[in-house]
PDB file of C-alpha atoms in Angstrom:
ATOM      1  CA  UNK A   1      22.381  24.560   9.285  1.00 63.00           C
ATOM      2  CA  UNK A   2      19.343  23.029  11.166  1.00 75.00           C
ATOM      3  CA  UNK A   3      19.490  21.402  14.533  1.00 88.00           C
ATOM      4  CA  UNK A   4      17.079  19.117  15.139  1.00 92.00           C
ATOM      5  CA  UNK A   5      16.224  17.003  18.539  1.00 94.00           C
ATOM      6  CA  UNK A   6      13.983  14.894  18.900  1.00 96.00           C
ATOM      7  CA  UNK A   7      12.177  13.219  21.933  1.00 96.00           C
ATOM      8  CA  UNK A   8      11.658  11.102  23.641  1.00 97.00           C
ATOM      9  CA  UNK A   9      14.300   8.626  21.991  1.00 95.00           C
ATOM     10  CA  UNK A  10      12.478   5.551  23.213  1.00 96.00           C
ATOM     11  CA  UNK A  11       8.632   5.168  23.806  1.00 97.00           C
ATOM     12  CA  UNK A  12       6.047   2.470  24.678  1.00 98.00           C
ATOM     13  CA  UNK A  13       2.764   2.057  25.133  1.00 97.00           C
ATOM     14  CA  UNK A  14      -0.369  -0.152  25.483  1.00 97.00           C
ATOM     15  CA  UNK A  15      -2.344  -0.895  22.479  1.00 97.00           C
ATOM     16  CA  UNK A  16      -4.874   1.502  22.100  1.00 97.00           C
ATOM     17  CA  UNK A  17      -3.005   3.864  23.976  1.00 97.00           C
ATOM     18  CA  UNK A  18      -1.784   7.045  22.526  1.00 98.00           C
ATOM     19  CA  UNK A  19       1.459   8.256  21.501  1.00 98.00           C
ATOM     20  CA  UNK A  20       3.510  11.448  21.074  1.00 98.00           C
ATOM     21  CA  UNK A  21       6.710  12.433  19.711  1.00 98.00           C
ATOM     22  CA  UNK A  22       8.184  16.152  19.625  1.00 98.00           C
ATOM     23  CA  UNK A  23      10.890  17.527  17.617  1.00 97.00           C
ATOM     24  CA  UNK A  24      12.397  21.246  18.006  1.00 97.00           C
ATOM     25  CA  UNK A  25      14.326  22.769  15.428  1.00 94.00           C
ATOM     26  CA  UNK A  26      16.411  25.888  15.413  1.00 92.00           C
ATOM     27  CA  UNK A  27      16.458  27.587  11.805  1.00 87.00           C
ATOM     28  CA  UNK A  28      13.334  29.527  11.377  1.00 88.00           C
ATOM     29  CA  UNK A  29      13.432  29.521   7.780  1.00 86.00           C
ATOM     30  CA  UNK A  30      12.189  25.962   8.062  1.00 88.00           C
ATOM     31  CA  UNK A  31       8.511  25.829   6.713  1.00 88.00           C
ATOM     32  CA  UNK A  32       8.135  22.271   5.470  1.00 88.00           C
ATOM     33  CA  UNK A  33       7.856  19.421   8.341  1.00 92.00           C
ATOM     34  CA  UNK A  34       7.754  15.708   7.473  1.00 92.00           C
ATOM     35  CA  UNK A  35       7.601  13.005   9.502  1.00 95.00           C
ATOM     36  CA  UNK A  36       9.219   9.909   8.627  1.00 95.00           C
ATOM     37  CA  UNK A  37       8.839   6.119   9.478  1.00 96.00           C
ATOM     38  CA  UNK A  38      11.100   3.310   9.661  1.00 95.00           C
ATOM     39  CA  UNK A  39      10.208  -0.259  10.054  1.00 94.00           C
ATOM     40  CA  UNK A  40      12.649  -2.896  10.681  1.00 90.00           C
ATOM     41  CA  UNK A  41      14.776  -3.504   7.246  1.00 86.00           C
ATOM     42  CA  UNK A  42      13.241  -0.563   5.296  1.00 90.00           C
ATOM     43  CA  UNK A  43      13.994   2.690   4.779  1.00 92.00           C
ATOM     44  CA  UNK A  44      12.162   5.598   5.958  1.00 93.00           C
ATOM     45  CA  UNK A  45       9.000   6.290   4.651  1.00 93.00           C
ATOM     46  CA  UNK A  46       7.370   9.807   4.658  1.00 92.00           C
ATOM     47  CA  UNK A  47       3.565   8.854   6.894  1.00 95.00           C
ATOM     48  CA  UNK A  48       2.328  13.201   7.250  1.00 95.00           C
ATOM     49  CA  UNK A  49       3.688  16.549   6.835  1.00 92.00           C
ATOM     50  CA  UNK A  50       2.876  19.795   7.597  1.00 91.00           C
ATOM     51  CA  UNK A  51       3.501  23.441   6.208  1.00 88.00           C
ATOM     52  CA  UNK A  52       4.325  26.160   8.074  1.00 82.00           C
ATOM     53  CA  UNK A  53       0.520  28.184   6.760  1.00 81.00           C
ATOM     54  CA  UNK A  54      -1.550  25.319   8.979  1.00 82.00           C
ATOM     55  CA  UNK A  55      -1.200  24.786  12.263  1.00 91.00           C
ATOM     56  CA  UNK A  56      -2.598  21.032  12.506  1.00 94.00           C
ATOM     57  CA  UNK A  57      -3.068  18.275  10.302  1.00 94.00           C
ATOM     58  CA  UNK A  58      -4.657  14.902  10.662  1.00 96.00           C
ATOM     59  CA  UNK A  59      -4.359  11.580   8.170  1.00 94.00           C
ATOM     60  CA  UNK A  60      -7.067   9.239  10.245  1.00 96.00           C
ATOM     61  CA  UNK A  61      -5.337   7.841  13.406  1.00 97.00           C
ATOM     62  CA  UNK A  62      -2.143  10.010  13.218  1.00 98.00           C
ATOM     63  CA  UNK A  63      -2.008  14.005  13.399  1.00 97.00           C
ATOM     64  CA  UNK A  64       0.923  16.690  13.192  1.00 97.00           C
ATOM     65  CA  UNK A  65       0.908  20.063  15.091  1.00 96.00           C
ATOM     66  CA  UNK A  66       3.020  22.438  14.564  1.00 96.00           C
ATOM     67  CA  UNK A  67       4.107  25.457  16.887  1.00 94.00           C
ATOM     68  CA  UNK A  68       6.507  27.832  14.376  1.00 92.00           C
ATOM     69  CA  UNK A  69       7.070  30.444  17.584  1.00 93.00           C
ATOM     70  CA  UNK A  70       8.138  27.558  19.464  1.00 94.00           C
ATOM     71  CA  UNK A  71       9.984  26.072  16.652  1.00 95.00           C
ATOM     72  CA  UNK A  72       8.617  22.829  17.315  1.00 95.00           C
ATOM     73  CA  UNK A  73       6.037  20.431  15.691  1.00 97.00           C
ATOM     74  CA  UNK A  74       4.878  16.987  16.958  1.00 97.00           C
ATOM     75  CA  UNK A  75       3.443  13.389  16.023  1.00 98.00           C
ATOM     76  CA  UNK A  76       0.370  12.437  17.326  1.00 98.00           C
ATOM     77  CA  UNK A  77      -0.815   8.844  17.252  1.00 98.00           C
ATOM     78  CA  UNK A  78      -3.738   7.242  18.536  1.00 97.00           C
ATOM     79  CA  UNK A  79      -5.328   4.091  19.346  1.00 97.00           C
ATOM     80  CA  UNK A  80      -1.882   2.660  18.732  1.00 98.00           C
ATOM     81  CA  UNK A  81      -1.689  -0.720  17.145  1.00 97.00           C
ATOM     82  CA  UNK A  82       1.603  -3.370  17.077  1.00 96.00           C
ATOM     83  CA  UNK A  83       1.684  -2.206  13.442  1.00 96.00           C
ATOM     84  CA  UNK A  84       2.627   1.372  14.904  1.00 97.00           C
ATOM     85  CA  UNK A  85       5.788  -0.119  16.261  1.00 97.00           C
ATOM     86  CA  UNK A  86       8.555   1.583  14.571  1.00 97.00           C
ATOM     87  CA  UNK A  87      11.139   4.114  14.280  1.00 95.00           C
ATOM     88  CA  UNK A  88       9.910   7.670  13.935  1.00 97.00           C
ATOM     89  CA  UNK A  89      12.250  10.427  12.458  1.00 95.00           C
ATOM     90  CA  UNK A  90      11.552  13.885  11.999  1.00 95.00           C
ATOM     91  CA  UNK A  91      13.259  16.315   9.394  1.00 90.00           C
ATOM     92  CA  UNK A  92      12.305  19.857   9.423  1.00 90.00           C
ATOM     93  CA  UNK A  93      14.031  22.101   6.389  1.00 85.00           C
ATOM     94  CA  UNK A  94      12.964  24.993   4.447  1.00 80.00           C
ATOM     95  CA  UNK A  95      10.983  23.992   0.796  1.00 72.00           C
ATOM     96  CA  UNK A  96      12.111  26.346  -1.924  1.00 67.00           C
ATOM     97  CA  UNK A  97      15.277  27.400  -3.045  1.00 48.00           C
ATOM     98  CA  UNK A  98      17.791  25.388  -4.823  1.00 48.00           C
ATOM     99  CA  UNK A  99      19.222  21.612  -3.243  1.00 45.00           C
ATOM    100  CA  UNK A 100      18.367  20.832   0.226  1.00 54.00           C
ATOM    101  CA  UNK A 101      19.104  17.734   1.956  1.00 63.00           C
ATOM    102  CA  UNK A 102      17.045  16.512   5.309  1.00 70.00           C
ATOM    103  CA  UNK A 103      18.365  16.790   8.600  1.00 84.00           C
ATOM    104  CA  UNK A 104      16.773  14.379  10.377  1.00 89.00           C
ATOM    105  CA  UNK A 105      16.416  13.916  14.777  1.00 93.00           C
ATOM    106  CA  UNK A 106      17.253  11.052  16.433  1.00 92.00           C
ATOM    107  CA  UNK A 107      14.703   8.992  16.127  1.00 94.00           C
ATOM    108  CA  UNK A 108      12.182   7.251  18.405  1.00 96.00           C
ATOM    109  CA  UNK A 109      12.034   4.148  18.428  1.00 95.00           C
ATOM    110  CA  UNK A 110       8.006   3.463  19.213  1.00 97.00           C
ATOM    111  CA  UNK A 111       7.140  -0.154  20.489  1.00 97.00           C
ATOM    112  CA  UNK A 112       3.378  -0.633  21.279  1.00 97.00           C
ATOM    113  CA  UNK A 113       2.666  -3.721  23.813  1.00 96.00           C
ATOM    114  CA  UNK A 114      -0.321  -5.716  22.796  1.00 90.00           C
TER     115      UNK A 114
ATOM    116  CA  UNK B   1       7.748  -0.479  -2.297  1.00 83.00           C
ATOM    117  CA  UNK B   2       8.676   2.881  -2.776  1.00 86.00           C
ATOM    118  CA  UNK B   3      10.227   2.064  -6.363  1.00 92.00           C
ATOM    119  CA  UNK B   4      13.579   3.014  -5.312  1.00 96.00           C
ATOM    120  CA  UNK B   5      15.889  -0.461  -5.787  1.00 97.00           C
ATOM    121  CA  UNK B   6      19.215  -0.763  -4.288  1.00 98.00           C
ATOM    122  CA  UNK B   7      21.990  -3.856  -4.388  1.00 97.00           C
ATOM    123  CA  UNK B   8      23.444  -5.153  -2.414  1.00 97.00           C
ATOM    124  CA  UNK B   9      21.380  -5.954   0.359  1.00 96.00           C
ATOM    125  CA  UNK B  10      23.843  -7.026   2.183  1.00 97.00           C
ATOM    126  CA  UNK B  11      27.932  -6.887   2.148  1.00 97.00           C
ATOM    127  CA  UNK B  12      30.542  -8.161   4.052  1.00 97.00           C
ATOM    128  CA  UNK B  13      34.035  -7.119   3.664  1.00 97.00           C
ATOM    129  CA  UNK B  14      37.466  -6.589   5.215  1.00 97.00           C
ATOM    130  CA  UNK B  15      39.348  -3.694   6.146  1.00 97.00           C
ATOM    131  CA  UNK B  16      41.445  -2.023   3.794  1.00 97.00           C
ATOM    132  CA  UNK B  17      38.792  -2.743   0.969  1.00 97.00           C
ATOM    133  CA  UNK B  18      36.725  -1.128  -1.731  1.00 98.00           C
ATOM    134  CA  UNK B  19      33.136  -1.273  -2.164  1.00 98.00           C
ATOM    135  CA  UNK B  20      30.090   0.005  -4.769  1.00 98.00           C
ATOM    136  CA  UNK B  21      26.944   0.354  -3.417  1.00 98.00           C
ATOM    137  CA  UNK B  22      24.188   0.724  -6.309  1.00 98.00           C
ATOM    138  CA  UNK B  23      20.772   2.912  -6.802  1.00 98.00           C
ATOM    139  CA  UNK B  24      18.141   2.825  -9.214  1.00 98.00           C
ATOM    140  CA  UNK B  25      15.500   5.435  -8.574  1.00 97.00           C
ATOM    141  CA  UNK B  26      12.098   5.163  -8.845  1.00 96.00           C
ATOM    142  CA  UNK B  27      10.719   5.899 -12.393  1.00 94.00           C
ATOM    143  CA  UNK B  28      10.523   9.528 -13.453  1.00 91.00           C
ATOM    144  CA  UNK B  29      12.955  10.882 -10.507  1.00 94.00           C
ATOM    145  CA  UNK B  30      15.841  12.713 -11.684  1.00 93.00           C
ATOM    146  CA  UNK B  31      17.800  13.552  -7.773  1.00 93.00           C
ATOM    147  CA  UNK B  32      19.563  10.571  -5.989  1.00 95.00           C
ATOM    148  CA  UNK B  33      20.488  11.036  -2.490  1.00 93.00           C
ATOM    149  CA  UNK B  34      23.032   8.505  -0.530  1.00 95.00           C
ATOM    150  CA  UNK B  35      22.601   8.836   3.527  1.00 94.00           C
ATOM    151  CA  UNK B  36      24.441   6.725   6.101  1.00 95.00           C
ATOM    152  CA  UNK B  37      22.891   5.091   8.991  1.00 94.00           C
ATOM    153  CA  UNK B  38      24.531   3.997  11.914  1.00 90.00           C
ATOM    154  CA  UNK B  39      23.826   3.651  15.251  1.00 79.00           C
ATOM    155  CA  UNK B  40      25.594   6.167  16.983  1.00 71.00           C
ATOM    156  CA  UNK B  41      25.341   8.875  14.116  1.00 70.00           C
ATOM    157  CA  UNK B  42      22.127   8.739  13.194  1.00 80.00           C
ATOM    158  CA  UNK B  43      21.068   8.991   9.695  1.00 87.00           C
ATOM    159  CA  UNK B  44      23.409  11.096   8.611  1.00 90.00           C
ATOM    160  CA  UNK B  45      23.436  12.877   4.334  1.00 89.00           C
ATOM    161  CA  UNK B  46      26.033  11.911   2.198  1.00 92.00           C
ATOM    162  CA  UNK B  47      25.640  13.386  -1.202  1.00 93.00           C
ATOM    163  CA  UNK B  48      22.877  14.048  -3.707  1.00 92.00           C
ATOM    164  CA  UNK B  49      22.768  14.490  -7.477  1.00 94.00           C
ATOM    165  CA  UNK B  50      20.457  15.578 -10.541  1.00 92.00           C
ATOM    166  CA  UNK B  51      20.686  14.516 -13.589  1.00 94.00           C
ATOM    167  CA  UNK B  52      23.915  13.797 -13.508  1.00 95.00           C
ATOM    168  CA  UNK B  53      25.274  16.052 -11.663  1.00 94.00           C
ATOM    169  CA  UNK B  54      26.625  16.786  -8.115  1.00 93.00           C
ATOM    170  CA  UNK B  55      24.226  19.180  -6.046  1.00 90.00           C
ATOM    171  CA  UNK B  56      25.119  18.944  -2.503  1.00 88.00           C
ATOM    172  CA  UNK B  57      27.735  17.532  -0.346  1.00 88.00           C
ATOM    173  CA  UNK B  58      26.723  16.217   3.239  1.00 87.00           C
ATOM    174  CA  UNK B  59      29.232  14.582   5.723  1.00 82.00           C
ATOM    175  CA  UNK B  60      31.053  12.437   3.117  1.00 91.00           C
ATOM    176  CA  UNK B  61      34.325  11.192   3.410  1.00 94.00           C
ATOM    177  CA  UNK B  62      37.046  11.792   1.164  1.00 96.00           C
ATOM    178  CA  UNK B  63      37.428   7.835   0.916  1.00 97.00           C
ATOM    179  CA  UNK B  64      33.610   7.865  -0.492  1.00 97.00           C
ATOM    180  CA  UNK B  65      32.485   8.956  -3.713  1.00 97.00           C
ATOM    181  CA  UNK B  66      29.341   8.777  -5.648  1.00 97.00           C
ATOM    182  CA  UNK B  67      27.926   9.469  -9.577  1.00 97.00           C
ATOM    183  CA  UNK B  68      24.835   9.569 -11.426  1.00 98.00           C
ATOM    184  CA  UNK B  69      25.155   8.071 -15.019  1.00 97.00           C
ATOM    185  CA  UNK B  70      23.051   8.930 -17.804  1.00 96.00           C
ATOM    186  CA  UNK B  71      20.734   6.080 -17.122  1.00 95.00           C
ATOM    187  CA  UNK B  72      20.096   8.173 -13.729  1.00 96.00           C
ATOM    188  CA  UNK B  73      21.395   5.315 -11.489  1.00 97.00           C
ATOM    189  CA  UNK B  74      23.822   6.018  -8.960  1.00 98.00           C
ATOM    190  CA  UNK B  75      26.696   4.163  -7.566  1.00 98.00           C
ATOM    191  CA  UNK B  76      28.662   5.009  -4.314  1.00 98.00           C
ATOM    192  CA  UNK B  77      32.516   3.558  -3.532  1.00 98.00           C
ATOM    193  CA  UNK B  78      33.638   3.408  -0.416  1.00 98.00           C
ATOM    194  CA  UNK B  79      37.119   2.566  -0.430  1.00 97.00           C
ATOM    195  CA  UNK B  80      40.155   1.924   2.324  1.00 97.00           C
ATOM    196  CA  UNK B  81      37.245   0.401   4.689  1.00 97.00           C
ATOM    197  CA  UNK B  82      37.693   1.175   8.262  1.00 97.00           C
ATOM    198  CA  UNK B  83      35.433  -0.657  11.195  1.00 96.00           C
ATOM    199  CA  UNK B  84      33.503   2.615  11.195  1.00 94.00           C
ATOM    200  CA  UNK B  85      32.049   2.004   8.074  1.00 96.00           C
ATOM    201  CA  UNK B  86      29.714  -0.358   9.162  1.00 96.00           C
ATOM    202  CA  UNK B  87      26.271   0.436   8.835  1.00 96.00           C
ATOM    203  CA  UNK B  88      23.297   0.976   6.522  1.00 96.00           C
ATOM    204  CA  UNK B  89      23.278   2.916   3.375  1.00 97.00           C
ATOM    205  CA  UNK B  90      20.498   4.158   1.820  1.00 97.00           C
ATOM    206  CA  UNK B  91      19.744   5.776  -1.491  1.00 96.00           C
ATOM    207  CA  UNK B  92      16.531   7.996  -1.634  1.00 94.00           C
ATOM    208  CA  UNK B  93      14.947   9.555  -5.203  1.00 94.00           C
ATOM    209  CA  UNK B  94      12.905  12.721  -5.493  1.00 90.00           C
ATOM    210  CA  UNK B  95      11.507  14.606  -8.823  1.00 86.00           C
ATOM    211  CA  UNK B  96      13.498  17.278  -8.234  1.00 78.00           C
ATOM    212  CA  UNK B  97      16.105  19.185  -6.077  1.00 74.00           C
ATOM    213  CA  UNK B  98      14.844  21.466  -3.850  1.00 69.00           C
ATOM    214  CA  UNK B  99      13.427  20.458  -0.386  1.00 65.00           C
ATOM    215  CA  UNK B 100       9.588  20.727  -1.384  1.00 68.00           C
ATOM    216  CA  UNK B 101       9.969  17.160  -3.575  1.00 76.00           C
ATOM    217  CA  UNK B 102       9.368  14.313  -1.274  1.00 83.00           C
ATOM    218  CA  UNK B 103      12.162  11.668  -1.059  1.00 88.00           C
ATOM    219  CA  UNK B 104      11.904   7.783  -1.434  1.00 92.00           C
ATOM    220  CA  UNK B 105      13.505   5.533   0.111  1.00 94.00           C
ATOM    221  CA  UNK B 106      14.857   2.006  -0.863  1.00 96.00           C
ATOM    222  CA  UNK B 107      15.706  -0.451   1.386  1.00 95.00           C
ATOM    223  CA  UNK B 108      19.052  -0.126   2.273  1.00 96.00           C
ATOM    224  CA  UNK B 109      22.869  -2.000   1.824  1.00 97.00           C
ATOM    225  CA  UNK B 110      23.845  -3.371   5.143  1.00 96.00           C
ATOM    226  CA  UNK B 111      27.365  -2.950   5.154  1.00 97.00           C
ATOM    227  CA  UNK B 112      29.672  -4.884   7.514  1.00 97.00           C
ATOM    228  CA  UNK B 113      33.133  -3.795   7.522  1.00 97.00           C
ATOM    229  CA  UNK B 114      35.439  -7.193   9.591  1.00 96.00           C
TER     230      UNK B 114
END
């Protein structure tokens, strides 16, 4: 199976500042790589992803990157607002085939001081 | 609102005691997955089904089981409660069963075990 860790476990930052969050993975079939985020009382909620044919991605002020001969992928935020402040899972698995559930890391817990 | 529902939102119960935990995924979604979140575990997979049917089995306790009526909702039972069991369970949807369908989230069943 796929082990994930993630890091760091706990991060803060000024507002405004920018943020980063890396998570390694160890089965190199995986080619799908979500991030997730959880808000206080919610559940997680998918924000990017990233397949293993593109190296980068960005949805406005957050970005994933992806190194597959490094097996590991990151989350990029910037300009960080108290909005951002969250926990951030990541759960890299493989796409096709038949049922797959998501290993997800840690977490990091993100809190951005106004 | 991802369109994923789940009751209770919160439960408090003894030791020794039985539970159902219930799932109604979002519109159109025919794969229910139950994960457990605690502190010290993580968010850990439980069990999924589709249509009905059990696809995968994740780190679930004999004293837990789940099923998918025809309706597509799901119910897990936790019974003979220990301490341990104390956490948050959540129930996630997806269109179909392998790893390229995103999951949804709903909000969670607090569960405290006294």
């Amino acid at each position: 199976g796929e082990n994930v860790e993630q890091h760091p476990s706990t991060l803060s930052v000024q507002e405004g500042d920018s943020a980063v969050i890396k998570c390694t993975y160890s089965d190199s079939a995986s080619n799908y790589f979500p991030w997730y985020k959880q808000e206080l009382g919610k559940g997680p909620q998918l924000i990017i992803d990233i397949r293993s044919n593109v190296g980068e991605k960005k949805d406005q002020r957050i970005a994933v990157t992806l190194n597959k001969t490094a097996k590991h992928f990151s989350l990029h935020i910037t300009e960080t607002q108290p909005e951002d402040s969250a926990v951030y899972f990541c759960a890299p698995r493989e796409s096709s085939g038949s049922a797959r559930q998501l290993t997800f890391g840690s977490g990091t817990q993100l809190t951005v001081l106004p | 609102d991802s369109g994923v529902t789940q009751t209770p939102k919160h439960l408090i119960t003894a030791t020794g005691q039985r539970v159902t935990l219930r799932c109604s995924p979002r519109s159109g979604d025919l794969s229910v997955y139950w994960y457990q979140q605690s502190l010290d575990q993580g968010l850990q997979f439980l069990i999924q089904y589709y249509n009905g049917e059990e696809r995968a089995k994740g780190n679930i306790l004999e004293r837990f089981s789940a099923q998918q009526f025809p309706d597509l909702h799901s119910e897990l039972n936790l019974s003979s409660l220990e301490l341990g069991d104390s956490a948050l369970y959540f129930c996630a949807s997806s269109v179909g069963t392998s790893g390229r369908w995103e999951q949804f989230f709903g909000p969670g069943t607090r569960l405290t075990v006294l």
